[in-house]
XYZ file of C-alpha atoms in Angstrom:
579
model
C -47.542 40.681 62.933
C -47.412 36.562 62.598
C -45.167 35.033 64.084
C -43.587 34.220 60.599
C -43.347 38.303 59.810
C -41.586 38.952 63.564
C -38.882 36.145 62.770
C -38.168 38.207 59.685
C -37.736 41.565 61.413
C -35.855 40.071 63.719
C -33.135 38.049 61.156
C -33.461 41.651 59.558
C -32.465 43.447 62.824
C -29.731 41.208 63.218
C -28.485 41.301 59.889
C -28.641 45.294 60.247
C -26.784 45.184 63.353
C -24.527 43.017 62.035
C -23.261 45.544 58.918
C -23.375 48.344 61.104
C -20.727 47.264 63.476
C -18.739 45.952 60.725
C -19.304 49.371 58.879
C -17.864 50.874 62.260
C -14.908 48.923 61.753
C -14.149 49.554 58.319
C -15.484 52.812 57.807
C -16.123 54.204 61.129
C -13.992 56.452 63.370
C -10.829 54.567 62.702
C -10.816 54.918 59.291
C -12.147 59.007 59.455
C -8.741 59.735 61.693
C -5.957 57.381 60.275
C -3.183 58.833 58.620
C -4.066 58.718 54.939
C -0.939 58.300 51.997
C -0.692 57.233 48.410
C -3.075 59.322 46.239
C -2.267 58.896 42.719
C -0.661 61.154 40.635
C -2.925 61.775 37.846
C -6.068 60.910 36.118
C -5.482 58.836 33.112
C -9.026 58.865 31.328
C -12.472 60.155 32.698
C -15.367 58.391 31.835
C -18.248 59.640 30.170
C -21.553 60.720 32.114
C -24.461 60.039 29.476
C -26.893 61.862 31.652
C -28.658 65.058 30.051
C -26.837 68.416 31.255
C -28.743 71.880 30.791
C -26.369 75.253 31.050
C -28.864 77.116 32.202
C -28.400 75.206 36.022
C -25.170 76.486 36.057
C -26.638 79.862 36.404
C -28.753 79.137 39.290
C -25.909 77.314 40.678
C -23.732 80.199 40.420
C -26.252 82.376 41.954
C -26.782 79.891 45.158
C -29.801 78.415 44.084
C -29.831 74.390 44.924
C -32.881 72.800 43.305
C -32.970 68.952 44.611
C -35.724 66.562 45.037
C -38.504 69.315 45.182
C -37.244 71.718 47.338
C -35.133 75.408 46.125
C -32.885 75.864 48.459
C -31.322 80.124 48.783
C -27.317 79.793 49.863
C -27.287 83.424 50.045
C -23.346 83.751 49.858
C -22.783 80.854 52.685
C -21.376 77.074 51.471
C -24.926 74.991 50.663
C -22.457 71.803 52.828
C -23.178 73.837 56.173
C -26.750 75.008 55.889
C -29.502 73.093 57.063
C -30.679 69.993 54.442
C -34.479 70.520 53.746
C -34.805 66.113 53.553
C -32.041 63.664 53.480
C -33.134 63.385 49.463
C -32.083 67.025 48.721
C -28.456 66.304 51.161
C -27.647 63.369 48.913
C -27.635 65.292 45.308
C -25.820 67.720 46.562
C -23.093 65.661 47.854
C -23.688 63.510 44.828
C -22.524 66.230 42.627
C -24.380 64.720 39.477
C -25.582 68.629 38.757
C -21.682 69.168 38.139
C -22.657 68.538 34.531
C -24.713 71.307 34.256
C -21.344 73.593 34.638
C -19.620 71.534 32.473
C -22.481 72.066 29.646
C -21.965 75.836 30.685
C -18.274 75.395 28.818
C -17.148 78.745 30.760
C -14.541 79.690 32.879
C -16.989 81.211 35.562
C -18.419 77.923 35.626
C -15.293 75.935 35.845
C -13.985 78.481 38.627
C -17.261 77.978 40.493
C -17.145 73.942 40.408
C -13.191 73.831 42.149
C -14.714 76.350 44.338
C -18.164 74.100 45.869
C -15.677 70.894 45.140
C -12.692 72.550 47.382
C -15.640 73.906 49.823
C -16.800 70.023 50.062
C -13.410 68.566 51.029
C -12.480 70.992 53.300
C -16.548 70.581 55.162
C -17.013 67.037 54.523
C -13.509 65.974 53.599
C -13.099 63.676 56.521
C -17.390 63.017 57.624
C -20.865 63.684 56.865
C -23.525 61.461 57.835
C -25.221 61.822 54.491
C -22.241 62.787 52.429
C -20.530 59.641 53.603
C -23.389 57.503 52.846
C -21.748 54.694 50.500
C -24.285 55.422 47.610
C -23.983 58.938 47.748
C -19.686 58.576 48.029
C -20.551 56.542 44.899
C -22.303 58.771 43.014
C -19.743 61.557 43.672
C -16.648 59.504 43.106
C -18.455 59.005 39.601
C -19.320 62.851 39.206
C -16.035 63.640 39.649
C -14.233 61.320 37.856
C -16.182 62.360 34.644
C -16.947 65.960 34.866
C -12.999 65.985 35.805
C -11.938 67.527 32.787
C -14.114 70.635 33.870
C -12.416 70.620 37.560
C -9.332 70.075 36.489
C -8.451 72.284 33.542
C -6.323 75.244 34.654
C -6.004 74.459 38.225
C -3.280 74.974 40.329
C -1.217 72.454 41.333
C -2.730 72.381 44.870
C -5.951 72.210 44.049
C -4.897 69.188 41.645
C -3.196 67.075 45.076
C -6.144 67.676 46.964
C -8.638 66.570 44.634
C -6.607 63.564 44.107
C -6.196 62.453 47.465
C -9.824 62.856 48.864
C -11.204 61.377 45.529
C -8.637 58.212 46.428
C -9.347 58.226 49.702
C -13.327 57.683 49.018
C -12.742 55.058 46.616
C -11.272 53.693 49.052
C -13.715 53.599 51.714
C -15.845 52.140 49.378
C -13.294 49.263 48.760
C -13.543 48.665 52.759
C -17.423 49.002 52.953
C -19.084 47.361 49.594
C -19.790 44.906 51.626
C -21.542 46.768 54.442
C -23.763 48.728 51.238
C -26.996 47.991 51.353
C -28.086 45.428 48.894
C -29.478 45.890 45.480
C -28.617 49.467 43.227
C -26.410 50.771 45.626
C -24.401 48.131 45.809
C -23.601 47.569 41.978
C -23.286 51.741 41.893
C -20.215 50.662 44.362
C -19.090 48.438 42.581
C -19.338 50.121 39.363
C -17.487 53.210 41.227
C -14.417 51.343 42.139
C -14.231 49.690 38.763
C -13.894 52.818 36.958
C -11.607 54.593 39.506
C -9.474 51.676 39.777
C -9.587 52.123 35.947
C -8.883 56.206 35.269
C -6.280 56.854 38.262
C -2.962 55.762 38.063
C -0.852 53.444 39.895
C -4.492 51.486 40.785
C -2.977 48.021 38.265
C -3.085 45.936 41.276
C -6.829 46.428 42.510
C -7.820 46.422 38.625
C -8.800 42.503 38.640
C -10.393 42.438 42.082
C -13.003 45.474 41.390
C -13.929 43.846 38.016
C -14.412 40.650 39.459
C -16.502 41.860 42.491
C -18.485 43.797 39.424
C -18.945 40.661 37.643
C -20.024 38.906 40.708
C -22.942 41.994 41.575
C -24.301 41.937 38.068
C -24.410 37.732 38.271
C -26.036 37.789 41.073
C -28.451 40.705 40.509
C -29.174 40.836 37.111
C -31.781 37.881 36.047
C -31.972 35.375 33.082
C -34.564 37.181 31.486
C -32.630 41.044 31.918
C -34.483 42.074 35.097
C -33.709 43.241 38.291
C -33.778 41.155 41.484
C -35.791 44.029 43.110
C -38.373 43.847 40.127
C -38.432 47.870 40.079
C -37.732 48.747 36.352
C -35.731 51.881 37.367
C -33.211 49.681 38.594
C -32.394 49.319 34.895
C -32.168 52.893 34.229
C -30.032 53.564 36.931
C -27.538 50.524 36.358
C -27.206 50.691 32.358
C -26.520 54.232 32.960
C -23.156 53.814 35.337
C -22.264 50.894 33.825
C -21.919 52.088 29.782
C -19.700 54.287 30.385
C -17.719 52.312 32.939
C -17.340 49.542 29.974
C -16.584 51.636 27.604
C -13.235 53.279 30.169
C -12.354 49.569 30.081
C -12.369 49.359 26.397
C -9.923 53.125 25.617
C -8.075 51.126 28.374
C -7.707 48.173 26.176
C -9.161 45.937 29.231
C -11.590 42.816 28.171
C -14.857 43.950 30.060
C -15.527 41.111 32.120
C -17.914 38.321 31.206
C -21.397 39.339 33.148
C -21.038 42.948 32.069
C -21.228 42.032 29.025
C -23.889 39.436 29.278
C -25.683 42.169 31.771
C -25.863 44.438 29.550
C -27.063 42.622 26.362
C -30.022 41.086 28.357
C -31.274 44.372 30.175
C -31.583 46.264 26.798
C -34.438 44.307 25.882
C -35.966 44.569 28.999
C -35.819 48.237 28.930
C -37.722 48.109 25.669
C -40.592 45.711 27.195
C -41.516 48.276 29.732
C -41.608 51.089 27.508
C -45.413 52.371 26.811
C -46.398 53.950 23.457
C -45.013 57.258 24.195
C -41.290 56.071 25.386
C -42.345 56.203 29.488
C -42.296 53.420 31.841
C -44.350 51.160 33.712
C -45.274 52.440 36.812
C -44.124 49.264 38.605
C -42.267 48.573 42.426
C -40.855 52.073 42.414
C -41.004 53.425 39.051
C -41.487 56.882 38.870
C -41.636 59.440 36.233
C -39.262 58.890 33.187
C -36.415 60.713 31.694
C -37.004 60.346 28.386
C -34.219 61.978 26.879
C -31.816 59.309 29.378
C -33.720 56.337 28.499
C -33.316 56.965 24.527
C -29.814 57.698 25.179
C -29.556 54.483 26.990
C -30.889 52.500 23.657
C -28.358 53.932 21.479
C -25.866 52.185 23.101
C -27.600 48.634 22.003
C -26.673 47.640 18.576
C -28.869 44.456 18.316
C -32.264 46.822 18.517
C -34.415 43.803 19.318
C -37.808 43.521 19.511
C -38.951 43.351 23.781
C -39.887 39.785 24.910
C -43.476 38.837 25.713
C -42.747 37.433 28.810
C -39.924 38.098 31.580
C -40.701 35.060 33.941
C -37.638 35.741 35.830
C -38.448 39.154 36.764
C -42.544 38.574 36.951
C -44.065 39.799 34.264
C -45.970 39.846 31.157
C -46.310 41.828 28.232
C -49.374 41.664 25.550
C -48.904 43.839 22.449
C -51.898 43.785 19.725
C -51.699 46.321 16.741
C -50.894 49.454 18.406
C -52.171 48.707 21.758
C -49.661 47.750 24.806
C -50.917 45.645 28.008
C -48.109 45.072 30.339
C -49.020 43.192 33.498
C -47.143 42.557 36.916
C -47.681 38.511 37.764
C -44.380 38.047 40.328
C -43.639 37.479 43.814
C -42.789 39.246 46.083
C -38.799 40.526 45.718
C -36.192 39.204 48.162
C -36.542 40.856 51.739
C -33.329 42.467 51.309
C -34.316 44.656 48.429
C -37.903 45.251 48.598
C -37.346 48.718 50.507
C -39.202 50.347 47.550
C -41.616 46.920 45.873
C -45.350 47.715 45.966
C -48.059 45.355 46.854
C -49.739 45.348 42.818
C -49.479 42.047 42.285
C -51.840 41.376 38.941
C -52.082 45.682 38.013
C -51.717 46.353 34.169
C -51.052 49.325 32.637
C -52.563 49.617 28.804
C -51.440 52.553 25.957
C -52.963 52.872 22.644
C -50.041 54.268 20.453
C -48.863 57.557 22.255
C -52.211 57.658 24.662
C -51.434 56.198 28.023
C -54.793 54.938 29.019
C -54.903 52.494 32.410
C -52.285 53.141 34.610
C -50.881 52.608 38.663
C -50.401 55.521 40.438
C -47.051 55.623 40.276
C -43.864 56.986 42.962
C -43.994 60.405 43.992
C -40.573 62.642 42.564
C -41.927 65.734 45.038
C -42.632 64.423 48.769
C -41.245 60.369 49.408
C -43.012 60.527 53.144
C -46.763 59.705 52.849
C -47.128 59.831 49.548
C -44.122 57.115 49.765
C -46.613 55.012 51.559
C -49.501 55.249 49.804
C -48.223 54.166 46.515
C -47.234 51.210 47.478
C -50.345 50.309 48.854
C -52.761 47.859 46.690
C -55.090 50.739 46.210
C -53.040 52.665 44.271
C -52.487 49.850 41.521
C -55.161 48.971 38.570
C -56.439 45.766 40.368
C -58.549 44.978 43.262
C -58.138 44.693 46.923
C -60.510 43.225 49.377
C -61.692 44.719 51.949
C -59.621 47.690 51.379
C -56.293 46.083 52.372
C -53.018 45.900 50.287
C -52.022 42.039 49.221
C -48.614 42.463 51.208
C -47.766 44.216 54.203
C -44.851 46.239 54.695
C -42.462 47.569 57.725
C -43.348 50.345 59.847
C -41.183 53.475 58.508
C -41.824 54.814 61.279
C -40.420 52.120 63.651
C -38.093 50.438 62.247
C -36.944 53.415 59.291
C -33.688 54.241 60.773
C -32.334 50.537 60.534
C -34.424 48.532 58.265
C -36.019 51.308 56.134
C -39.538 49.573 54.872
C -39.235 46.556 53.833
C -41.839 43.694 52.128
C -42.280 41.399 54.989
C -45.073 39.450 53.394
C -46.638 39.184 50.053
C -47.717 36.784 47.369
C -45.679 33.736 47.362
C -47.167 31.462 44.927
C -47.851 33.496 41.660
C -48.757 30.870 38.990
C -48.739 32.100 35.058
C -50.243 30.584 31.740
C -49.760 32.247 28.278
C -51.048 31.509 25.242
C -50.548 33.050 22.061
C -52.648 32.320 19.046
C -53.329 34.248 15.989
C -56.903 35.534 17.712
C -55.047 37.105 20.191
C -52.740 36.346 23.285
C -54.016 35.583 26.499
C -52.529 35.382 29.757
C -54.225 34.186 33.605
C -52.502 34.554 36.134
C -53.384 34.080 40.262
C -51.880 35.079 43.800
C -52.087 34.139 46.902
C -51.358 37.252 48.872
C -54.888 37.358 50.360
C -55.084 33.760 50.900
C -53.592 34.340 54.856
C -56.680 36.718 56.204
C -59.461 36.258 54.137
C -59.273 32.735 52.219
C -59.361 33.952 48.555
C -56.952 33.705 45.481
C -57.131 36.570 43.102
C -57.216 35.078 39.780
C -56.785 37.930 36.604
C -57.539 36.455 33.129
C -56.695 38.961 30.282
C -56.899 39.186 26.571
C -55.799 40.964 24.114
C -57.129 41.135 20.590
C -54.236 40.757 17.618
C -55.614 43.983 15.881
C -55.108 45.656 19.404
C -58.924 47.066 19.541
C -60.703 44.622 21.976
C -58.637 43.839 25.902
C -61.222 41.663 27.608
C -60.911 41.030 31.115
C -62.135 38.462 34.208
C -61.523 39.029 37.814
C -62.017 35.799 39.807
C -62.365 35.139 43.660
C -61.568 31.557 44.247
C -62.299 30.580 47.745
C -59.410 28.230 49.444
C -61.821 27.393 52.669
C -64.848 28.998 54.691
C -65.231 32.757 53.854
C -67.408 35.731 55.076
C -69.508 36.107 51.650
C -69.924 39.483 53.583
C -66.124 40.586 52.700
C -65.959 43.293 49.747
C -64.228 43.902 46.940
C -62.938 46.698 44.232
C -61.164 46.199 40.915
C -59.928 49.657 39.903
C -58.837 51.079 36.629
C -56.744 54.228 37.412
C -56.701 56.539 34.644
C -54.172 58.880 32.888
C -54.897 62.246 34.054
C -55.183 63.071 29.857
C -58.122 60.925 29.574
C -61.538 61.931 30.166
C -63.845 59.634 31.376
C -68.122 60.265 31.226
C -70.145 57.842 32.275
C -73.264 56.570 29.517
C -76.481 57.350 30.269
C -77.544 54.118 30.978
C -74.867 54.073 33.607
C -73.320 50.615 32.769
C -70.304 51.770 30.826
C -67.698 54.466 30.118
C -66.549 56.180 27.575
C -62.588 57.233 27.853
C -61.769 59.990 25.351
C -58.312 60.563 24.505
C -56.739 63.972 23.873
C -56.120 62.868 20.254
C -59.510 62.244 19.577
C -59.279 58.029 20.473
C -61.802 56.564 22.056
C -62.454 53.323 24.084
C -65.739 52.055 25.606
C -65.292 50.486 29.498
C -68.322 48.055 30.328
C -68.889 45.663 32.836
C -71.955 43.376 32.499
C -73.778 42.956 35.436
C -71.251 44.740 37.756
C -71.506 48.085 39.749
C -69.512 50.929 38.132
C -68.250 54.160 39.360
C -65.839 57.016 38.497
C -64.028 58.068 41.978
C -61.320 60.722 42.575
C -57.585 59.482 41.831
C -54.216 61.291 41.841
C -51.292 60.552 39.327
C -47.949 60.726 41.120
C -45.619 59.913 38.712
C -45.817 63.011 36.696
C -42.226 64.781 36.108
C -43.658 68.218 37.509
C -46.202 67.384 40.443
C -48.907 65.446 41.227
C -52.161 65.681 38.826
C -55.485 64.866 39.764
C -57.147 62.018 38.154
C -60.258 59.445 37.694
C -60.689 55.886 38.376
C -63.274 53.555 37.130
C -63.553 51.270 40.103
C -66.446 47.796 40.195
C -67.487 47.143 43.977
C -68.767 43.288 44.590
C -68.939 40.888 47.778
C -66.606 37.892 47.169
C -69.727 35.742 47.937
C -72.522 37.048 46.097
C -70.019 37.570 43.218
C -67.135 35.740 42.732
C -66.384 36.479 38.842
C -66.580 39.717 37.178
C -66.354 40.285 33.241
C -64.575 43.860 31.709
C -63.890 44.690 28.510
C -62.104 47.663 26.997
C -62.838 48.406 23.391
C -61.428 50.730 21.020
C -64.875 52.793 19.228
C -62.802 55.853 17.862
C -59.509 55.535 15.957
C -57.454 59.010 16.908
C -58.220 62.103 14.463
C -54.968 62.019 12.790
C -55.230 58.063 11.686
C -59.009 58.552 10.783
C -57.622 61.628 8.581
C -54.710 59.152 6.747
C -57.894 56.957 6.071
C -60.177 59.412 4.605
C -57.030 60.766 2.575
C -56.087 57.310 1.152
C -59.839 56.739 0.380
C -60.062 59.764 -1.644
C -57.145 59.159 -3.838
C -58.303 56.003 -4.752
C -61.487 57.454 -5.993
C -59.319 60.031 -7.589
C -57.770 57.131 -9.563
């Protein structure tokens, strides 16, 4: 590493060190075996939980069959706290207890029975510790489980059951009160906050912490919410996650006839627009700095909630991006920095990628974040490769933090990546253009990627320049490749004179690829970010030497409208001759 990348681990390993002995303080041993008193007597409200809930997990449930982060887990008639956690991923949604809503969707009274009994088993396993159960994102996501699926938990049960349920739930939010601060930055910090707000706002007797958790919630969003409605992390699933704690959590403020403070508010008006500019064709994301596959069903549950219904922004130059929309065709480009150190554990090094759709036909895409296996697949999606733009020399334009080193304190952060990320736009009634450079192979080879894209108003034409600008001596030796993943539902077939490709939708669209003068290949790629598994894929990739070939012209061109359209046409057409 330079010596600029070592003094960030080691401000990192200090500021790691730092929170953990403060952690120890506040939420270590002292606070596990201190006498604990003043649970509240009731529940006054229980928020709502917008997620989608399917009865038929209750079944499976019921049966002893845990299904988390890719792996089925068997109880076989023992608690699923005490057996052995196939990854840390599949630990934390089951002490998350989001799947509670399942058995409330169930709406029976073996259900109910069965969620006191795995909530009872919890607090008298984990009650007191769990070094993954206690982990203050996953204490956040179950004081929020509980607090809305309460109704199921809490209808018909004894009076015991009722005391204890009260006490450990108070006795988490408050180790959250005593360890936000300790949380590691980003999501799981606002999740905090968002947890103690709503506790401090459905359990009685909590009037006195009811200002301080809304203004430490109105500090959080301020801070990590941007002008333009992104996320300081740049991941778009940081949206997802945030709108869907925090709707409900405003609107427990509002049957509580509390004013929802200031930045919530704000917050959430400027990240429903956002959520709409990285929204493809066919309602999924952007596979962007962590974004994986989309719920559907959650995000168009999230939109409902926004009343204005505005149209997405063009450009987010807050957050680092750009968005080009012609007739039916979508172009949305990443042109940031790098994120802040402290909450680039998940950013990718695709500085300059673009994903394009053509009305529900995904067409150029990144690879995407693995749902199945986060170990080396982790890794390799975040690496340039795996993004539609080039590399040189087969590197990735930012480096990241050893997992395997440094996972257990730091995790794997960004430690270097584009700094300087310059932007133009220009929007005219030809089309709308954007160029946009970055430096983030400036260090080791002397080059600035410069992207300059185009898209036609009518949507048909995206024209495309990849430039190498040199920024001293370089080795006219070093080699590049500007790749084009593909959705795994296009099909790509190279022409027989060899110097374009035709991508064929499943619909019947088709667009012509061509590169004058370049030389172009179809290569093996895999598509992570499917909701099921990973699907194998194509990629049309160009291979040049930054010397002998500094600029490269693309173009992508629509040559087949899909079969349904070209059917309205030829329908239309024959009533007017009918007339």
């Amino acid at each position: 590493m330079a010596v600029s990348e070592q003094a960030r681990v080691l401000r990192l390993m200090a500021g790691a060190v730092w929170r953990k002995a403060l952690h120890w303080l506040h939420g270590g041993p002292l606070f596990r075996w201190q006498p604990f008193a003043g649970a509240p007597q009731r529940l006054l409200i229980a928020p709502q939980d917008i997620r989608t809930s399917d009865a038929t997990n209750a079944a499976d449930i019921y049966a002893g069959r845990f299904l988390f982060a890719g792996y089925l887990v068997e109880a076989e008639g023992n608690s699923p706290f005490e057996i052995e956690a196939p990854s840390d991923d599949w630990a934390r949604a089951l002490h998350g207890f989001g799947w509670l809503r399942h058995m409330r969707a169930a709406n029976t009274i073996v259900a109910r029975q069965n969620a006191r009994a795995l909530v009872d088993d919890w607090i008298r396993t984990c009650g007191r510790w769990d070094p993954i159960g206690w982990e203050q994102p996953v204490v956040a996501r179950r004081v929020l489980s509980w607090l809305s699926q309460s109704p199921l938990l809490l209808e018909g049960c004894d009076r015991e059951f009722y005391r204890r349920f009260l006490r450990s739930l108070s006795r988490q939010v408050r180790y959250l009160r005593r360890t936000i601060n300790e949380t590691a930055d980003g999501v799981p910090r606002v999740t905090v906050a968002i947890a103690i707000a709503a506790s401090t706002v459905s359990m009685a007797g909590q009037g006195r912490y009811v200002r301080q958790s809304l203004r430490r919630l109105d500090q959080e969003l301020a801070r990590q919410i941007l002008p333009d409605g992104g996320h300081i992390s740049r991941n778009p699933s940081a949206l997802i996650e945030i709108l869907t704690d925090l709707l409900p959590a405003r609107q427990a403020l509002a049957m509580q006839g509390l004013p929802a403070p200031q930045n919530v508010m704000q917050g959430i008006d400027r990240m429903m627009p956002m959520v709409r500019f990285f929204r493809h064709g066919d309602g999924n994301f952007a596979h962007f700095n962590g974004m994986g596959a989309t719920l559907a069903d959650l995000v168009a549950t999230i939109l409902a909630y926004d009343d204005t219904r505005g149209a997405p922004p063009g450009n987010a130059p807050h957050t680092g991006y750009q968005r080009l929309t012609g007739g039916d065709t979508i172009v949305i480009m990443d042109a940031g920095k790098a994120p802040p150190i402290s909450v680039s554990d998940k950013a990718h090094a695709g500085c300059l990628s673009f994903e394009m759709s053509s009305r529900r036909n995904r067409i150029i895409v990144n690879c995407g974040v693995s749902g199945i296996d986060r170990g080396r697949w982790r890794t390799a999606s975040r690496a340039t490769a795996a993004h539609s733009t080039a590399t040189i020399e087969d590197t990735s334009s930012a480096r990241f933090l050893s997992q395997e080193r440094y996972g257990r304190w730091l995790g794997s952060p960004m430690i270097a990546g584009p700094t300087s990320v310059p932007v133009s736009r220009e929007e005219t009634a030809a089309g709308t253009r954007v160029v946009a450079s970055h430096n983030g192979y400036q260090e080791r080879f002397r080059i600035i990627h410069e992207r300059d894209v185009t898209l036609s108003s009518d949507g048909t034409v995206l024209d495309g320049i990849d430039r190498f600008r040199a920024t001293g001596q370089i080795s006219g030796k070093d080699r590049y490749a500007i790749r084009f993943h593909l959705h795994p539902q296009i099909k790509a077939n190279a022409t027989h004179s060899g110097n374009a490709v035709l991508l064929v939708a499943p619909d019947g669209e088709a667009w012509e690829f061509v590169a004058p003068g370049a030389m172009i290949s179809i290569e093996e790629s895999i598509y992570l970010a499917d909701v099921y598994s990973h699907r194998r894929t194509e990629q049309i990739v160009l291979h040049g030497r930054t010397g002998h070939q500094p600029e490269l012209r693309w173009q992508l061109r629509r040559t087949a409208a899909p079969k349904a359209a070209r059917r309205r046409v030829s329908d239309t057409m024959t009533g007017e001759l009918e007339l």
